[in-house]
Tab-separated table of C-alpha atoms and ligand atoms in Angstrom:
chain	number	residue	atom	x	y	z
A	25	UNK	CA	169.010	146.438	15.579
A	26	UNK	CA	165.844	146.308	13.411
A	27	UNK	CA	165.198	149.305	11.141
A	28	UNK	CA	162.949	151.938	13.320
A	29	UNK	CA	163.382	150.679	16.238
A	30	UNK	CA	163.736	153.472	19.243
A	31	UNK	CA	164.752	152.550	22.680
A	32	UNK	CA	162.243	153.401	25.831
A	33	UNK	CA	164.721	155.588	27.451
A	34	UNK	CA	165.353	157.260	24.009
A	35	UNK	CA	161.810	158.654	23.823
A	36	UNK	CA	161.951	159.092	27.918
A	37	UNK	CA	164.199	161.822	26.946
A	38	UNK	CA	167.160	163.247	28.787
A	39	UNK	CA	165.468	165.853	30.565
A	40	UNK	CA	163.370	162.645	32.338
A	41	UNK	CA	166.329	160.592	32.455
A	42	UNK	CA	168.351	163.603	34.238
A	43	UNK	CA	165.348	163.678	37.216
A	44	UNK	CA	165.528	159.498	37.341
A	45	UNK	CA	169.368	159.485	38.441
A	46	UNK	CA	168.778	162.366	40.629
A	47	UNK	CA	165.938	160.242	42.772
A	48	UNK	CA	167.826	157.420	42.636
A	49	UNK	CA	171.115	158.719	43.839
A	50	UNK	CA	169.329	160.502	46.888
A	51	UNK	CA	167.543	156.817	47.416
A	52	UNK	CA	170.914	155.301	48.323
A	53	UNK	CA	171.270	157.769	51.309
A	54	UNK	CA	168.972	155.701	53.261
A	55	UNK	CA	169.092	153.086	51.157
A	56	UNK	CA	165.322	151.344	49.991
A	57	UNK	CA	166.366	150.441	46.568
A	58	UNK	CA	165.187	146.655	47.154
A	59	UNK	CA	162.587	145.390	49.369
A	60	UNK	CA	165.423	144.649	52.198
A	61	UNK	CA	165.449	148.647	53.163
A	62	UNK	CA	168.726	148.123	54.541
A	63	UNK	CA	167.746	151.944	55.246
A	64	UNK	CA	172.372	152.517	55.197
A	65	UNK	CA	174.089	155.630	53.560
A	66	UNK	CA	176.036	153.699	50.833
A	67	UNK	CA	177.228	157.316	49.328
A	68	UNK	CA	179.273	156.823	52.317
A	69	UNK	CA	180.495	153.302	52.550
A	70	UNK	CA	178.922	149.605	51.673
A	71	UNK	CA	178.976	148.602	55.448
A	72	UNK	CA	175.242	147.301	56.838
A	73	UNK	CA	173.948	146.737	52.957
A	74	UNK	CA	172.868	143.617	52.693
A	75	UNK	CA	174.372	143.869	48.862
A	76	UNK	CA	177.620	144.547	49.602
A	77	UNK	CA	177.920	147.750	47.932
A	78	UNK	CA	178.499	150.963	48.198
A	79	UNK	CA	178.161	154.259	45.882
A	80	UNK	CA	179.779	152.287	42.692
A	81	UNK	CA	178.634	149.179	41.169
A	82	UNK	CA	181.104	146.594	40.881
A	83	UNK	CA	181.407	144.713	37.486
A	84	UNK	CA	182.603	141.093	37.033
A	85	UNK	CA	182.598	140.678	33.120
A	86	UNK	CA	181.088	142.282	30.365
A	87	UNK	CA	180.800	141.278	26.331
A	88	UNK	CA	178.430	139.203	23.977
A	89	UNK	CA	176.492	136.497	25.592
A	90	UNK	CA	175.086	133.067	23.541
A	91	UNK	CA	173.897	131.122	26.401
A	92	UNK	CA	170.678	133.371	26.901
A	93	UNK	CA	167.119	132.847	25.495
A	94	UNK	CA	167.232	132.837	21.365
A	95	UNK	CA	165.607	135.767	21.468
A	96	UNK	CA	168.066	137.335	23.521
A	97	UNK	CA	170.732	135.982	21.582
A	98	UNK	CA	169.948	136.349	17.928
A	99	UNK	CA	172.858	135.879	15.235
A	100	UNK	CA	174.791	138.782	17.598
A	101	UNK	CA	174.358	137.755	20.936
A	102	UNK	CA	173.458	139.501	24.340
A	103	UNK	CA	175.517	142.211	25.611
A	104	UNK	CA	175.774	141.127	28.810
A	105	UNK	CA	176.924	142.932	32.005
A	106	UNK	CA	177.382	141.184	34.806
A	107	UNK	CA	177.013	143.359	38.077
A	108	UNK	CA	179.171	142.087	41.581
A	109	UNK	CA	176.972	141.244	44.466
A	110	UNK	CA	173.247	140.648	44.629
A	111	UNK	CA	170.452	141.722	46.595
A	112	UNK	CA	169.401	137.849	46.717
A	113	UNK	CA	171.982	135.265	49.081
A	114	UNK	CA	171.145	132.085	46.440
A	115	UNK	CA	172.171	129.654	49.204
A	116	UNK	CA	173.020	127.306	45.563
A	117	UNK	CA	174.328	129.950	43.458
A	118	UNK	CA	176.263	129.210	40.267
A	119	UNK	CA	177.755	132.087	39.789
A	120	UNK	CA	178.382	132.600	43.747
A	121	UNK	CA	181.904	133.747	43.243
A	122	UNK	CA	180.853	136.942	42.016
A	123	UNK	CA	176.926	137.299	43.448
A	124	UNK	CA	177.972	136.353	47.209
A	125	UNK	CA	182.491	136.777	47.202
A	126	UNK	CA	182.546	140.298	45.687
A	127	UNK	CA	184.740	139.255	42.175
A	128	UNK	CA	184.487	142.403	39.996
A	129	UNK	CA	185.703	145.834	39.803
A	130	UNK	CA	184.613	148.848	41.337
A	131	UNK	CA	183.310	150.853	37.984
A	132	UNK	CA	182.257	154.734	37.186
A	133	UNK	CA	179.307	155.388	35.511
A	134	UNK	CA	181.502	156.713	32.608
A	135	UNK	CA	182.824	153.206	32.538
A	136	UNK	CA	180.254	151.909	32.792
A	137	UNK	CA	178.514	154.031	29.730
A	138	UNK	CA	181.680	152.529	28.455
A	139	UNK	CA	180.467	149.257	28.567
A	140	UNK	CA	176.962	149.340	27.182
A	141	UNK	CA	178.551	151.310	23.895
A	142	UNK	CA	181.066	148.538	23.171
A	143	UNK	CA	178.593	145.719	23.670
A	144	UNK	CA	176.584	147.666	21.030
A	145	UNK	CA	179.403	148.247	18.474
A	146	UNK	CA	180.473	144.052	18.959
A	147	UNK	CA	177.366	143.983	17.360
A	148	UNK	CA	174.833	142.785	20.061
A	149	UNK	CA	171.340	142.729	19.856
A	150	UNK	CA	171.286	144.152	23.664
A	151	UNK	CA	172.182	145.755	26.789
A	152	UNK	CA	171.555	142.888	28.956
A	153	UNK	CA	172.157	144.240	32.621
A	154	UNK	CA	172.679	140.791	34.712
A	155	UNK	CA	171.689	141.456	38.882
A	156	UNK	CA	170.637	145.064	38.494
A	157	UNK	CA	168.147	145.528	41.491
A	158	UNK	CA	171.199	146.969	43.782
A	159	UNK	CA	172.759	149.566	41.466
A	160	UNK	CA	169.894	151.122	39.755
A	161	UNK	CA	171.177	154.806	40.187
A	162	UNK	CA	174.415	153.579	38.906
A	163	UNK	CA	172.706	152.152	35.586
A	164	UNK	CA	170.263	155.124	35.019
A	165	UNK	CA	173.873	157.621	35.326
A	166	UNK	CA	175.322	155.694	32.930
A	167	UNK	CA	172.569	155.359	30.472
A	168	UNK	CA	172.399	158.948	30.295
A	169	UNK	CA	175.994	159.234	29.415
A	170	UNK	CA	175.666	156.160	26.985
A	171	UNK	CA	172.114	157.762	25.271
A	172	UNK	CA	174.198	161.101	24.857
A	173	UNK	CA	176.839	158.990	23.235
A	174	UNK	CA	174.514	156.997	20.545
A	175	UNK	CA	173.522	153.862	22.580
A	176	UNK	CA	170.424	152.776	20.806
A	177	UNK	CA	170.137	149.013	21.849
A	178	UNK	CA	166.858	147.096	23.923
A	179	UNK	CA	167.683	147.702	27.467
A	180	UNK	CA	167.226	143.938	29.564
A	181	UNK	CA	166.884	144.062	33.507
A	182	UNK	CA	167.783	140.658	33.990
A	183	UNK	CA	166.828	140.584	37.850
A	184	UNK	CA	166.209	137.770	40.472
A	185	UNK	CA	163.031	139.146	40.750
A	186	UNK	CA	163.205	140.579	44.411
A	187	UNK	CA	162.156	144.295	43.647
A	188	UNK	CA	160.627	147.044	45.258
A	189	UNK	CA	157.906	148.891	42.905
A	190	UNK	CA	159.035	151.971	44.074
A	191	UNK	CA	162.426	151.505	42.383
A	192	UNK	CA	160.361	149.760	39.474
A	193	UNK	CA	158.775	153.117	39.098
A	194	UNK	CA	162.166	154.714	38.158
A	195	UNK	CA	162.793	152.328	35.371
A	196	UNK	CA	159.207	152.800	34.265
A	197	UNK	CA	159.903	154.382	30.056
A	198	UNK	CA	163.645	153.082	30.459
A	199	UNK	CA	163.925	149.470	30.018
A	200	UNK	CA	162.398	147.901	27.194
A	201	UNK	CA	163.033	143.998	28.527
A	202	UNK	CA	162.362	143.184	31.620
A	203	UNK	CA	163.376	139.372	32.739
A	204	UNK	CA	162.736	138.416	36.229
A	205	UNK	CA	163.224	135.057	37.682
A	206	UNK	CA	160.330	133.716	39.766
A	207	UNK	CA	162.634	131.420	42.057
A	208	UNK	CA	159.660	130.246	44.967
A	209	UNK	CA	156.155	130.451	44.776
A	210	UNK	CA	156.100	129.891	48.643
A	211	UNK	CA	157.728	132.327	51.389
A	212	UNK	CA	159.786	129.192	53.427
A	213	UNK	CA	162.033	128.167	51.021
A	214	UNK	CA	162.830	131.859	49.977
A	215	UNK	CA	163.807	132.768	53.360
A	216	UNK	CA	165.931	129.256	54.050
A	217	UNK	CA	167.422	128.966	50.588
A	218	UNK	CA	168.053	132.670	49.458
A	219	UNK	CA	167.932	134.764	52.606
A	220	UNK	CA	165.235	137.225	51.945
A	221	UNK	CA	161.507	137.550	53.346
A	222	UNK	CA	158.388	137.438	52.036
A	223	UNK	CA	159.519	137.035	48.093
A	224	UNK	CA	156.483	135.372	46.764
A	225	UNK	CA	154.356	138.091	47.351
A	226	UNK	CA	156.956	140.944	46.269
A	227	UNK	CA	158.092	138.853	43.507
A	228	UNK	CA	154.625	138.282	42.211
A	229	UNK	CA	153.921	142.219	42.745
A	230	UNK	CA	157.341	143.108	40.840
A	231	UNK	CA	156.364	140.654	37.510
A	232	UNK	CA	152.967	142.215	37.574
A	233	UNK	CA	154.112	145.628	37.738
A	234	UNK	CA	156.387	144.674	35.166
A	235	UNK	CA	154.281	143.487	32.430
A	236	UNK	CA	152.027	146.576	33.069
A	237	UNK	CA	155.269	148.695	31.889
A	238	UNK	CA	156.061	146.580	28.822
A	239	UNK	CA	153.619	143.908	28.104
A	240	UNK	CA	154.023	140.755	26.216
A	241	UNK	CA	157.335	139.894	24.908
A	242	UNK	CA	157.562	141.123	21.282
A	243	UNK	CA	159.855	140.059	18.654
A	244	UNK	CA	160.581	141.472	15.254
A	245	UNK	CA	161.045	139.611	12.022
A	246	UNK	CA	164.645	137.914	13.195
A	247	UNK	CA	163.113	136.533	16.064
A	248	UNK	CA	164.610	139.079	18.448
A	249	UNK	CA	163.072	140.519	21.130
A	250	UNK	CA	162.717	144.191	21.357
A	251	UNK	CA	159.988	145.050	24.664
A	252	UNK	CA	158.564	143.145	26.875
A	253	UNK	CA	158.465	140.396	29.819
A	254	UNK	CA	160.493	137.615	29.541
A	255	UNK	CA	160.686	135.577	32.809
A	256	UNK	CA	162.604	132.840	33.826
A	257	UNK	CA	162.184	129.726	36.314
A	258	UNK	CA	164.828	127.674	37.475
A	259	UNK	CA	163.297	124.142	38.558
A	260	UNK	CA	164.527	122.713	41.613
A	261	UNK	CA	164.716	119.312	43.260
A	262	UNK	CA	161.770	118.546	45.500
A	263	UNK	CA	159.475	120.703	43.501
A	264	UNK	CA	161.111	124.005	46.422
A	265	UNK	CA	160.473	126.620	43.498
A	266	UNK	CA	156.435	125.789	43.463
A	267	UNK	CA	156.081	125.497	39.589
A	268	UNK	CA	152.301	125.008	39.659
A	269	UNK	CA	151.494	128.041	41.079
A	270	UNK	CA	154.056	129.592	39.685
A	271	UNK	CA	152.575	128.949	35.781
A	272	UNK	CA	148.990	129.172	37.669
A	273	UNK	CA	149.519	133.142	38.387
A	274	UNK	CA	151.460	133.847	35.244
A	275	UNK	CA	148.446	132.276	33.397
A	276	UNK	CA	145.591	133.504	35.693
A	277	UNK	CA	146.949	137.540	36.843
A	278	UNK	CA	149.542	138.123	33.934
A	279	UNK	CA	148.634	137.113	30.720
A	280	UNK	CA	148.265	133.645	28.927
A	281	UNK	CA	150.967	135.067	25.870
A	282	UNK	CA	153.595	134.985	28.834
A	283	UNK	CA	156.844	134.237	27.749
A	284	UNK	CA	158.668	131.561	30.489
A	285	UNK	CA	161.948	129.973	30.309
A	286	UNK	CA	161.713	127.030	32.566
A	287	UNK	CA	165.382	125.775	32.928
A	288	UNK	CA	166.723	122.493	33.486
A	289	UNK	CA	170.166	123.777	34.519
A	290	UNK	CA	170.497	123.518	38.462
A	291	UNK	CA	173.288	121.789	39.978
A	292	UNK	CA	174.488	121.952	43.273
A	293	UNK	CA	176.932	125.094	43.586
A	294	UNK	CA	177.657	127.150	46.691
A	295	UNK	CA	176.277	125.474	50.050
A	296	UNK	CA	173.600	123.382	48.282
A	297	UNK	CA	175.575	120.454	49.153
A	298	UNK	CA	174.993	121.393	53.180
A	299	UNK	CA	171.374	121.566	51.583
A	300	UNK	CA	169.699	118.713	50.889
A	301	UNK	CA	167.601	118.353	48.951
A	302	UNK	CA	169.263	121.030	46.649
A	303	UNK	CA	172.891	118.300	47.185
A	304	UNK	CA	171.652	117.063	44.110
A	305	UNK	CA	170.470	117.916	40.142
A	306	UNK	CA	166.910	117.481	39.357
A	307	UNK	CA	165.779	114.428	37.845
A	308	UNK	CA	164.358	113.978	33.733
A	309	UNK	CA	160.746	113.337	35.514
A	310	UNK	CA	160.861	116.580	37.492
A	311	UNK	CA	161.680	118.613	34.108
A	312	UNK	CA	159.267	116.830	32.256
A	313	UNK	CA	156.580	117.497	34.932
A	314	UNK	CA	157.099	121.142	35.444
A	315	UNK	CA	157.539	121.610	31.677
A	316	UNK	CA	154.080	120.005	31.138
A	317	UNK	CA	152.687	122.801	33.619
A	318	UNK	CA	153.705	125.239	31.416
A	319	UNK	CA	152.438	123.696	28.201
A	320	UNK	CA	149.625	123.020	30.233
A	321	UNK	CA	148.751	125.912	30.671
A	322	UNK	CA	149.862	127.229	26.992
A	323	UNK	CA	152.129	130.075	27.704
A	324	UNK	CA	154.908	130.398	25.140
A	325	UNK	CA	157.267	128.001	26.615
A	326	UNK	CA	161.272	128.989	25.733
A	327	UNK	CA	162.103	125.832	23.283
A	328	UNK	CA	166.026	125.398	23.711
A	329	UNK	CA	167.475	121.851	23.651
A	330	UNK	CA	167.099	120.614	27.354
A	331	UNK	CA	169.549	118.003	29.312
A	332	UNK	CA	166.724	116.619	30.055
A	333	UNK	CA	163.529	117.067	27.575
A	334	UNK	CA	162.755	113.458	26.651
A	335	UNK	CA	159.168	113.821	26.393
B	18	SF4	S1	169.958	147.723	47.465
B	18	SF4	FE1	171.432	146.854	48.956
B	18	SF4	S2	171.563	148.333	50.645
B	18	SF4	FE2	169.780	148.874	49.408
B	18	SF4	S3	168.048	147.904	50.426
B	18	SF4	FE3	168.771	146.437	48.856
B	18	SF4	S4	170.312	145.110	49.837
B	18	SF4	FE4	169.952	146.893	51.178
């Protein structure tokens, strides 16, 4: 952790932090949490919500992470926690087995506290909270345990990007790092290949909101990122993700020091191979051409080795 550094929800207070769970927590009653409004009482069970879950979140894994961004990573690594289920039905998901099948175990917020305070003393550089959007009053109960206890890391919402403002508003002064995926810059796609409606336009809404809270993505003299936007775009065969206008409104409505991950990594997972044409990887051109849109358009381009950056 660099010297000086104080956490958002550590200046938030506990007071503020106190009033946050309490919202949230009377949110799931109806539940609204995510732009589905499933509108179900998950205090009393998970059935009719669309993410599977009920009053506790569900946790798959949990522990230092090096296959995030560098400056995610640093010499300690992320301190990722990987939630069960997902507001978001990735028709290709890699990691469906947990985000669609339910793999994980049903945790307390004490356990959960549990979990961001050992990721810290294993030395990571962060709380990374992977597919949070569904079990917001669960994190914001267990931060306040973990703050109580000494947590003092960057907090990362690591999110598909598919979130309502009015939850976005709760986290407002509580996470430091947000990092939302923009997966389609067109509404089609969304709906046939991840099940939810009108995401470019409430995806776009949640980055802006976003980078109003936290702003550019600052690092400190390691190279590690303490506040800000980080967002990430997974190119897809056929050009379905839109990466034009993608880099276009990142350049044009958020800022032109917009740091963008724009990954190489998709291979067919899940029912992608029902799904053409997401039956088969992307190919070295269609990297090289959405990477060039981004360069293009100099934002501050994530510069990891690629599979496939032979340009
Ligand atoms: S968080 Fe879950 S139950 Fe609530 S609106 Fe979203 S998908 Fe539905």
């Amino acid at each position: 952790m660099a010297r000086g550094f104080e956490p958002a929800y550590v200046q938030l207070g506990t007071d503020e932090l106190k009033r946050r769970v309490a919202e949230a927590y009377a949110r799931l009653e109806a539940c609204d949490l995510c732009p589905r409004e499933c509108g179900v009482n998950r205090r009393e069970s998970a059935r009719g919500a669309g993410c599977h879950t009920g009053e506790r979140a569900l946790v798959s894994s949990a522990g230092p992470h090096f296959g995030e961004e560098a400056p995610l990573v640093g010499r300690g690594g992320s301190g990722t926690i990987f939630f069960t289920w997902c507001n978001l039905a990735c028709q290709y998901c890699q990691n469906a087995d947990i985000s669609q099948l339910g793999h994980g175990q049903e945790v307390e917020p004490e356990e959960l506290a549990q979990l961001m305070l050992s990721v810290q003393a294993q030395g990571c550089h962060n709380v990374n909270l992977v597919s949070p959007s569904h079990v917001v009053p669960q994190i914001l109960a267990a931060l306040l345990i973990a703050t109580e206890a000494g947590l003092r890391l960057p907090l990362v919402y690591n999110t598909g990007g598919y979130d309502s403002l009015k939850t976005l508003a709760l986290l407002d002064g509580v996470v430091d790092i947000y990092m939302p995926d923009m997966k389609y810059a067109q509404p089609e796609p969304a709906l046939r290949y991840s099940k939810v409606q009108h995401y470019p336009q409430v995806n776009q809404a949640a980055v802006q909101e976003m980078h109003r809270q936290v702003g550019d993505l600052v690092l400190d003299d390691r190279g590690v990122a303490q506040r800000g936007l980080l967002v990430r775009h997974l190119v897809l065969p056929g050009d379905l993700a839109g990466t034009a206008e993608i880099v276009r409104f990142l350049r044009e409505k958020i800022s032109p020091h917009t740091y963008i991950n724009v990954m190489d990594q998709y291979r067919p997972c899940y029912r992608a191979h029902e799904l053409p044409p997401l039956n088969r990887r992307i190919m070295a051109e269609e990297y090289a051409r959405a990477a060039q849109l981004a360069q293009g358009a100099d934002l501050r381009l994530d510069e990891r080795p690629s599979r496939l950056r032979g340009f």
